[in-house]
């Protein structure tokens, strides 16, 4: 069974956009192995839009652009497989892709077979230029079943940006992950907006079909196709921690040949990846503000159950200039003073331990544009 935990890999779009070619893909596959990202769980190497010619062949099949991919897709798949990785490609449910290349509408079964013949393991399926009368459930069902009909195991990554309340039906189509928002840009506002738009919808995300908050911007530093200002390291840390907390698929979007060591280490953070891969995939619960006199503007607190009996209490400060003094009443998490219970544990980035068992209130200060993530146990 696919996607029992959120799928992980790399996708070409955020950095390379139209400028994708087989050398970039091969170099990225090498880097995923050499930088230890494969060992951390990143396995799918995905070519996004703009890989084909503008016209199909006489047999109706899509033709890879021979200038960008002179060795062809099967050879590229072989190379990626030789590294112990998996190969992903991109197509679109409409008549053209989002960048104007041939779409799969009415060619679904031909295209699925073409991908299977190339030994593709993952298909991202976009939603641009769809005919008005063909709705999302029809189109995603169709390609999902076309892929299954090939007999090859292909992870189906739906990308309809949350349109038509897709969280309510996308799981029924056989999709293994589903983009729930518009495209990410490389800045704090963009990843914050995406995260906040999904707080109320994240409970739909579960094993076999995960809410995809979009490709990661970690380490892009304002460069590439979606570069739009860039983020500080601490902001990338907030972004990555949120994606892990929400158990979003993790598709690296940066250029691995240029990424700094701190960001590579962040992508491999064992604590965060263990939250990402928690098998129960329980949604994080957003804590409400308890004290009206302390405004929780630009702040978020999330509480999450892990399957091993531990808990995550995560604090995010989005305020541009103020440190945040957080105070969470344990009563609001269900723990009464009379029970005698409190939380004991540590903050995952600093390793700093709580002062014994914390009862009644959990307090912590978080600098501007940063986060603290506590891994806790219930103790008396
Ligand atoms: C859409 C998708 C992006 C990317 C582009 C390619 O905008 O949401 O992730 O695939 O199309 O054109």
Short mmCIF file of C-alpha atoms and ligand atoms in Angstrom, two decimals:
data_model
loop_
_atom_site.label_atom_id
_atom_site.label_comp_id
_atom_site.label_asym_id
_atom_site.label_seq_id
_atom_site.Cartn_x
_atom_site.Cartn_y
_atom_site.Cartn_z
CA UNK A 1 0.00 0.00 0.00
CA UNK A 2 1.27 3.43 -0.95
CA UNK A 3 1.39 6.59 1.17
CA UNK A 4 0.96 4.96 4.55
CA UNK A 5 3.06 7.90 5.71
CA UNK A 6 3.33 11.22 3.83
CA UNK A 7 5.26 10.76 0.55
CA UNK A 8 8.70 12.42 0.42
CA UNK A 9 10.93 13.48 -2.43
CA UNK A 10 11.95 16.36 -4.67
CA UNK A 11 10.04 18.25 -7.37
CA UNK A 12 11.55 20.43 -10.09
CA UNK A 13 8.97 23.23 -10.21
CA UNK A 14 9.89 25.58 -7.35
CA UNK A 15 13.43 26.08 -8.55
CA UNK A 16 13.64 25.12 -12.21
CA UNK A 17 10.17 25.84 -13.64
CA UNK A 18 10.46 25.57 -17.44
CA UNK A 19 14.23 25.11 -17.31
CA UNK A 20 14.11 21.44 -16.48
CA UNK A 21 16.38 18.89 -18.16
CA UNK A 22 17.77 15.43 -17.60
CA UNK A 23 21.10 16.63 -16.20
CA UNK A 24 19.34 18.52 -13.42
CA UNK A 25 17.29 15.44 -12.62
CA UNK A 26 20.32 13.13 -12.59
CA UNK A 27 22.35 15.55 -10.46
CA UNK A 28 19.45 15.86 -8.04
CA UNK A 29 19.14 12.09 -7.74
CA UNK A 30 22.87 11.90 -6.97
CA UNK A 31 22.55 14.68 -4.39
CA UNK A 32 19.58 13.05 -2.66
CA UNK A 33 21.74 9.98 -2.07
CA UNK A 34 25.03 11.78 -1.31
CA UNK A 35 23.52 14.29 1.14
CA UNK A 36 21.83 11.54 3.17
CA UNK A 37 18.35 12.66 2.13
CA UNK A 38 17.50 9.22 0.77
CA UNK A 39 18.35 7.71 4.14
CA UNK A 40 16.06 10.29 5.77
CA UNK A 41 13.15 9.06 3.60
CA UNK A 42 13.16 11.28 0.50
CA UNK A 43 12.59 8.90 -2.41
CA UNK A 44 10.54 10.39 -5.29
CA UNK A 45 12.38 12.48 -7.89
CA UNK A 46 9.61 14.30 -9.74
CA UNK A 47 9.73 16.23 -13.03
CA UNK A 48 7.00 18.87 -13.04
CA UNK A 49 5.47 20.70 -16.02
CA UNK A 50 7.28 21.61 -19.30
CA UNK A 51 8.98 18.30 -20.08
CA UNK A 52 7.21 17.46 -23.37
CA UNK A 53 6.92 18.77 -26.89
CA UNK A 54 3.92 21.00 -27.63
CA UNK A 55 2.34 18.40 -29.96
CA UNK A 56 1.54 14.75 -29.42
CA UNK A 57 2.92 12.16 -31.84
CA UNK A 58 0.85 10.57 -34.63
CA UNK A 59 0.10 7.66 -32.28
CA UNK A 60 -1.43 10.08 -29.76
CA UNK A 61 1.40 9.71 -27.25
CA UNK A 62 3.10 12.62 -25.51
CA UNK A 63 6.70 13.09 -26.67
CA UNK A 64 9.43 14.19 -24.25
CA UNK A 65 11.33 17.25 -25.46
CA UNK A 66 14.50 15.74 -27.04
CA UNK A 67 16.54 18.84 -26.26
CA UNK A 68 15.72 18.70 -22.55
CA UNK A 69 15.67 14.91 -22.28
CA UNK A 70 17.96 13.54 -25.04
CA UNK A 71 18.24 10.09 -23.45
CA UNK A 72 14.47 9.73 -23.08
CA UNK A 73 12.38 9.05 -20.02
CA UNK A 74 12.98 5.31 -19.75
CA UNK A 75 16.74 5.87 -19.49
CA UNK A 76 16.15 8.54 -16.84
CA UNK A 77 13.88 6.19 -14.91
CA UNK A 78 16.59 3.51 -15.08
CA UNK A 79 19.16 5.96 -13.70
CA UNK A 80 16.90 7.05 -10.84
CA UNK A 81 16.02 3.44 -10.04
CA UNK A 82 19.73 2.51 -10.07
CA UNK A 83 20.13 4.98 -7.17
CA UNK A 84 17.41 3.21 -5.21
CA UNK A 85 15.04 6.13 -5.80
CA UNK A 86 11.66 6.42 -7.52
CA UNK A 87 10.71 8.40 -10.60
CA UNK A 88 7.84 10.89 -10.76
CA UNK A 89 6.28 12.84 -13.62
CA UNK A 90 3.61 15.46 -14.20
CA UNK A 91 0.45 15.60 -16.31
CA UNK A 92 -2.78 17.57 -16.25
CA UNK A 93 -6.49 16.71 -16.21
CA UNK A 94 -7.31 19.48 -18.70
CA UNK A 95 -6.68 19.85 -22.40
CA UNK A 96 -3.37 21.61 -21.70
CA UNK A 97 -1.10 21.75 -18.66
CA UNK A 98 -0.82 24.88 -16.55
CA UNK A 99 2.06 26.01 -18.75
CA UNK A 100 0.39 25.16 -22.05
CA UNK A 101 1.82 21.72 -22.86
CA UNK A 102 -0.45 18.82 -23.97
CA UNK A 103 -2.93 17.85 -21.25
CA UNK A 104 -4.30 14.36 -20.66
CA UNK A 105 -8.01 15.06 -21.08
CA UNK A 106 -9.41 12.20 -23.22
CA UNK A 107 -5.90 10.71 -23.44
CA UNK A 108 -5.86 9.41 -19.87
CA UNK A 109 -5.51 5.71 -20.64
CA UNK A 110 -2.88 6.31 -23.33
CA UNK A 111 -0.86 8.60 -21.08
CA UNK A 112 -1.09 6.28 -18.08
CA UNK A 113 0.25 3.46 -20.25
CA UNK A 114 3.04 5.71 -21.55
CA UNK A 115 4.07 6.52 -17.97
CA UNK A 116 3.92 2.86 -16.99
CA UNK A 117 6.04 1.93 -20.05
CA UNK A 118 8.65 4.44 -18.86
CA UNK A 119 8.50 2.84 -15.38
CA UNK A 120 7.20 5.95 -13.69
CA UNK A 121 6.37 5.50 -9.98
CA UNK A 122 4.53 8.75 -9.21
CA UNK A 123 2.22 11.04 -11.17
CA UNK A 124 1.38 14.61 -10.17
CA UNK A 125 -1.92 15.46 -11.84
CA UNK A 126 -2.82 19.13 -12.26
CA UNK A 127 -6.20 20.80 -12.90
CA UNK A 128 -5.69 23.59 -15.47
CA UNK A 129 -7.82 23.95 -18.61
CA UNK A 130 -10.34 21.30 -17.68
CA UNK A 131 -13.49 21.21 -19.79
CA UNK A 132 -16.33 22.79 -17.82
CA UNK A 133 -18.59 19.73 -17.93
CA UNK A 134 -15.98 17.29 -16.63
CA UNK A 135 -15.82 17.74 -12.87
CA UNK A 136 -13.01 16.91 -10.48
CA UNK A 137 -14.34 13.59 -9.19
CA UNK A 138 -14.75 12.33 -12.78
CA UNK A 139 -11.32 13.50 -13.95
CA UNK A 140 -9.35 12.30 -10.92
CA UNK A 141 -11.18 8.97 -10.88
CA UNK A 142 -10.44 8.54 -14.55
CA UNK A 143 -6.68 9.02 -14.34
CA UNK A 144 -6.50 7.10 -11.07
CA UNK A 145 -8.16 4.11 -12.69
CA UNK A 146 -6.12 4.51 -15.88
CA UNK A 147 -2.96 4.24 -13.78
CA UNK A 148 -4.26 1.19 -11.95
CA UNK A 149 -5.25 -0.44 -15.24
CA UNK A 150 -1.58 -0.48 -16.27
CA UNK A 151 -0.82 -2.90 -13.46
CA UNK A 152 2.12 -0.76 -12.31
CA UNK A 153 2.13 0.67 -8.79
CA UNK A 154 2.05 4.44 -9.35
CA UNK A 155 1.50 6.94 -6.56
CA UNK A 156 -1.23 9.35 -7.65
CA UNK A 157 -0.62 12.93 -6.53
CA UNK A 158 -3.67 15.11 -7.18
CA UNK A 159 -3.12 18.83 -7.65
CA UNK A 160 -6.42 20.71 -7.84
CA UNK A 161 -5.50 23.31 -5.22
CA UNK A 162 -8.42 22.48 -2.90
CA UNK A 163 -10.93 23.56 -5.58
CA UNK A 164 -14.50 22.19 -5.39
CA UNK A 165 -13.96 21.26 -1.70
CA UNK A 166 -11.65 18.53 -2.87
CA UNK A 167 -10.84 17.39 0.67
CA UNK A 168 -14.36 15.90 0.77
CA UNK A 169 -14.08 13.71 -2.34
CA UNK A 170 -10.45 13.38 -3.36
CA UNK A 171 -9.84 10.36 -1.14
CA UNK A 172 -12.65 8.52 -2.95
CA UNK A 173 -10.79 8.80 -6.27
CA UNK A 174 -7.82 6.72 -5.18
CA UNK A 175 -5.45 9.72 -4.92
CA UNK A 176 -2.59 9.28 -2.43
CA UNK A 177 -2.03 12.99 -1.74
CA UNK A 178 -3.85 16.15 -2.73
CA UNK A 179 -2.67 19.73 -3.12
CA UNK A 180 -5.07 21.78 -1.03
CA UNK A 181 -4.04 25.34 -1.91
CA UNK A 182 -2.66 27.58 -4.64
CA UNK A 183 1.06 27.70 -5.31
CA UNK A 184 3.58 28.43 -2.59
CA UNK A 185 6.08 31.29 -2.87
CA UNK A 186 9.38 31.57 -1.06
CA UNK A 187 8.36 33.82 1.81
CA UNK A 188 6.82 33.70 5.29
CA UNK A 189 3.44 35.14 4.29
CA UNK A 190 2.95 32.46 1.67
CA UNK A 191 3.60 29.46 3.92
CA UNK A 192 1.65 31.06 6.76
CA UNK A 193 -1.40 31.65 4.52
CA UNK A 194 -1.27 28.08 3.23
CA UNK A 195 -1.03 26.62 6.73
CA UNK A 196 -3.81 28.81 8.15
CA UNK A 197 -6.14 27.95 5.25
CA UNK A 198 -5.85 24.26 6.14
CA UNK A 199 -6.26 24.30 9.93
CA UNK A 200 -9.98 23.53 9.66
CA UNK A 201 -9.46 20.97 6.87
CA UNK A 202 -6.49 18.99 8.10
CA UNK A 203 -8.66 16.38 9.83
CA UNK A 204 -9.52 15.03 6.35
CA UNK A 205 -5.87 14.08 5.88
CA UNK A 206 -5.03 10.51 6.78
CA UNK A 207 -2.89 7.51 5.76
CA UNK A 208 -3.23 6.59 2.07
CA UNK A 209 -4.32 10.14 1.12
CA UNK A 210 -2.54 13.13 2.67
CA UNK A 211 -3.22 16.86 2.44
CA UNK A 212 -0.32 18.28 0.43
CA UNK A 213 0.49 21.84 1.54
CA UNK A 214 2.74 22.22 -1.56
CA UNK A 215 6.42 21.74 -2.28
CA UNK A 216 8.92 22.93 0.31
CA UNK A 217 10.69 26.27 -0.04
CA UNK A 218 13.38 25.36 2.52
CA UNK A 219 16.79 26.60 1.38
CA UNK A 220 15.63 28.48 -1.72
CA UNK A 221 16.82 31.82 -0.33
CA UNK A 222 14.76 33.83 -2.80
CA UNK A 223 16.11 32.06 -5.89
CA UNK A 224 14.37 30.03 -8.56
CA UNK A 225 10.95 29.90 -10.14
CA UNK A 226 8.89 30.73 -7.02
CA UNK A 227 11.58 32.81 -5.33
CA UNK A 228 9.81 35.78 -3.82
CA UNK A 229 11.93 37.37 -1.15
CA UNK A 230 13.18 34.25 0.57
CA UNK A 231 13.14 33.37 4.26
CA UNK A 232 15.57 33.40 7.16
CA UNK A 233 16.75 30.06 8.49
CA UNK A 234 14.37 30.35 11.45
CA UNK A 235 11.48 31.04 9.09
CA UNK A 236 12.36 27.94 7.05
CA UNK A 237 12.39 26.08 10.35
CA UNK A 238 8.84 27.29 11.11
CA UNK A 239 7.73 26.24 7.62
CA UNK A 240 9.31 22.80 7.83
CA UNK A 241 8.03 22.20 11.36
CA UNK A 242 4.49 23.15 10.28
CA UNK A 243 4.60 20.81 7.28
CA UNK A 244 5.73 17.97 9.56
CA UNK A 245 3.13 18.81 12.22
CA UNK A 246 0.37 18.84 9.58
CA UNK A 247 1.86 15.65 8.10
CA UNK A 248 2.03 17.12 4.61
CA UNK A 249 3.95 15.25 1.90
CA UNK A 250 7.48 16.67 1.80
CA UNK A 251 8.65 17.44 -1.71
CA UNK A 252 11.89 19.42 -1.57
CA UNK A 253 11.68 22.39 -3.96
CA UNK A 254 15.17 23.85 -3.66
CA UNK A 255 18.30 23.37 -5.75
CA UNK A 256 20.23 20.68 -3.89
CA UNK A 257 23.50 21.67 -5.57
CA UNK A 258 23.29 25.09 -3.88
CA UNK A 259 21.51 24.45 -0.61
CA UNK A 260 23.37 25.42 2.57
CA UNK A 261 24.26 22.79 5.14
CA UNK A 262 21.89 24.12 7.81
CA UNK A 263 18.90 23.70 5.50
CA UNK A 264 20.01 20.21 4.44
CA UNK A 265 20.22 19.29 8.13
CA UNK A 266 16.78 20.81 8.72
CA UNK A 267 15.32 18.61 5.96
CA UNK A 268 16.82 15.60 7.79
CA UNK A 269 15.72 16.64 11.30
CA UNK A 270 14.94 13.32 12.98
CA UNK A 271 12.55 14.74 15.57
CA UNK A 272 10.40 16.48 12.98
CA UNK A 273 10.49 13.55 10.57
CA UNK A 274 9.33 11.21 13.33
CA UNK A 275 6.29 13.48 13.79
CA UNK A 276 5.76 13.50 10.01
CA UNK A 277 5.83 9.71 9.89
CA UNK A 278 3.63 9.11 12.93
CA UNK A 279 1.41 6.23 11.78
CA UNK A 280 -1.82 7.42 13.39
CA UNK A 281 -1.67 10.79 11.58
CA UNK A 282 -3.87 12.59 14.07
CA UNK A 283 -4.50 16.22 13.15
CA UNK A 284 -2.88 18.95 15.21
CA UNK A 285 -5.50 20.84 17.23
CA UNK A 286 -5.20 24.60 17.22
CA UNK A 287 -5.38 25.95 20.75
CA UNK A 288 -7.60 28.95 21.27
CA UNK A 289 -6.43 32.02 23.13
CA UNK A 290 -7.39 31.68 26.79
CA UNK A 291 -6.60 35.11 28.11
CA UNK A 292 -8.37 37.97 26.35
CA UNK A 293 -5.90 40.41 27.88
CA UNK A 294 -3.03 38.63 26.12
CA UNK A 295 -3.74 38.97 22.41
CA UNK A 296 -2.67 35.94 20.39
CA UNK A 297 -2.23 37.99 17.27
CA UNK A 298 0.23 36.44 14.85
CA UNK A 299 0.66 33.40 17.09
CA UNK A 300 -0.32 29.78 16.88
CA UNK A 301 -0.24 26.94 19.37
CA UNK A 302 -0.91 23.39 18.21
CA UNK A 303 -1.38 20.24 20.26
CA UNK A 304 -0.96 16.81 18.71
CA UNK A 305 -1.22 13.22 19.94
CA UNK A 306 1.48 10.82 18.79
CA UNK A 307 0.87 7.10 18.46
CA UNK A 308 3.54 6.19 21.06
CA UNK A 309 1.67 8.04 23.81
CA UNK A 310 3.75 11.22 23.60
CA UNK A 311 2.36 14.65 22.80
CA UNK A 312 3.55 17.61 20.78
CA UNK A 313 2.93 21.15 21.96
CA UNK A 314 4.11 23.54 19.24
CA UNK A 315 4.40 27.33 19.47
CA UNK A 316 4.76 29.62 16.44
CA UNK A 317 5.39 33.37 16.56
CA UNK A 318 4.63 35.12 13.26
CA UNK A 319 4.81 38.61 14.71
CA UNK A 320 7.27 40.84 12.86
CA UNK A 321 8.76 42.56 15.89
CA UNK A 322 7.61 41.16 19.25
CA UNK A 323 8.81 38.15 21.16
CA UNK A 324 5.76 36.08 22.16
CA UNK A 325 5.11 35.08 25.76
CA UNK A 326 2.84 32.07 25.48
CA UNK A 327 0.77 30.73 28.34
CA UNK A 328 -1.39 27.64 27.80
CA UNK A 329 -3.66 26.40 30.56
CA UNK A 330 -3.43 22.63 30.77
CA UNK A 331 -7.14 22.59 31.64
CA UNK A 332 -7.77 23.48 28.00
CA UNK A 333 -5.97 20.31 26.98
CA UNK A 334 -8.15 18.25 29.30
CA UNK A 335 -5.81 18.10 32.28
CA UNK A 336 -7.30 19.24 35.55
CA UNK A 337 -5.20 20.36 38.51
CA UNK A 338 -7.03 17.79 40.65
CA UNK A 339 -5.73 14.93 38.45
CA UNK A 340 -2.20 15.70 39.61
CA UNK A 341 -0.88 15.31 36.06
CA UNK A 342 1.35 17.62 34.08
CA UNK A 343 3.80 17.50 31.18
CA UNK A 344 7.47 16.62 31.19
CA UNK A 345 9.77 16.58 28.18
CA UNK A 346 11.99 18.73 26.01
CA UNK A 347 12.10 21.28 23.21
CA UNK A 348 13.27 19.50 20.08
CA UNK A 349 15.62 22.12 18.57
CA UNK A 350 17.46 23.19 21.73
CA UNK A 351 17.10 19.94 23.67
CA UNK A 352 16.14 22.07 26.68
CA UNK A 353 14.12 20.08 29.21
CA UNK A 354 11.04 21.30 31.03
CA UNK A 355 11.65 22.16 34.68
CA UNK A 356 10.36 18.89 36.08
CA UNK A 357 6.68 18.14 35.54
CA UNK A 358 4.92 21.31 34.39
CA UNK A 359 1.45 21.64 35.90
CA UNK A 360 -1.44 24.04 35.55
CA UNK A 361 0.15 26.35 32.95
CA UNK A 362 2.68 25.69 30.18
CA UNK A 363 4.65 28.84 29.48
CA UNK A 364 7.34 29.61 26.95
CA UNK A 365 8.76 32.61 25.10
CA UNK A 366 9.37 32.46 21.36
CA UNK A 367 11.40 35.09 19.44
CA UNK A 368 9.90 36.85 16.44
CA UNK A 369 9.52 34.61 13.36
CA UNK A 370 10.51 31.45 15.16
CA UNK A 371 8.99 28.39 16.80
CA UNK A 372 9.43 26.00 19.71
CA UNK A 373 8.28 22.41 19.48
CA UNK A 374 7.97 20.41 22.70
CA UNK A 375 7.80 16.63 22.84
CA UNK A 376 6.03 15.75 26.08
CA UNK A 377 4.87 12.92 28.28
CA UNK A 378 2.03 13.00 30.76
CA UNK A 379 3.47 12.58 34.26
CA UNK A 380 2.40 13.00 37.87
C1 LIG B 1 0.28 24.60 -11.20
C2 LIG B 1 0.68 23.77 -9.98
C3 LIG B 1 2.16 23.96 -9.70
C4 LIG B 1 2.97 23.57 -10.93
C5 LIG B 1 2.50 24.38 -12.14
C6 LIG B 1 3.16 23.92 -13.41
O1 LIG B 1 0.35 25.96 -10.94
O2 LIG B 1 -0.08 24.15 -8.86
O3 LIG B 1 2.55 23.19 -8.59
O4 LIG B 1 2.82 22.19 -11.18
O5 LIG B 1 1.11 24.28 -12.31
O6 LIG B 1 2.73 24.66 -14.52
#
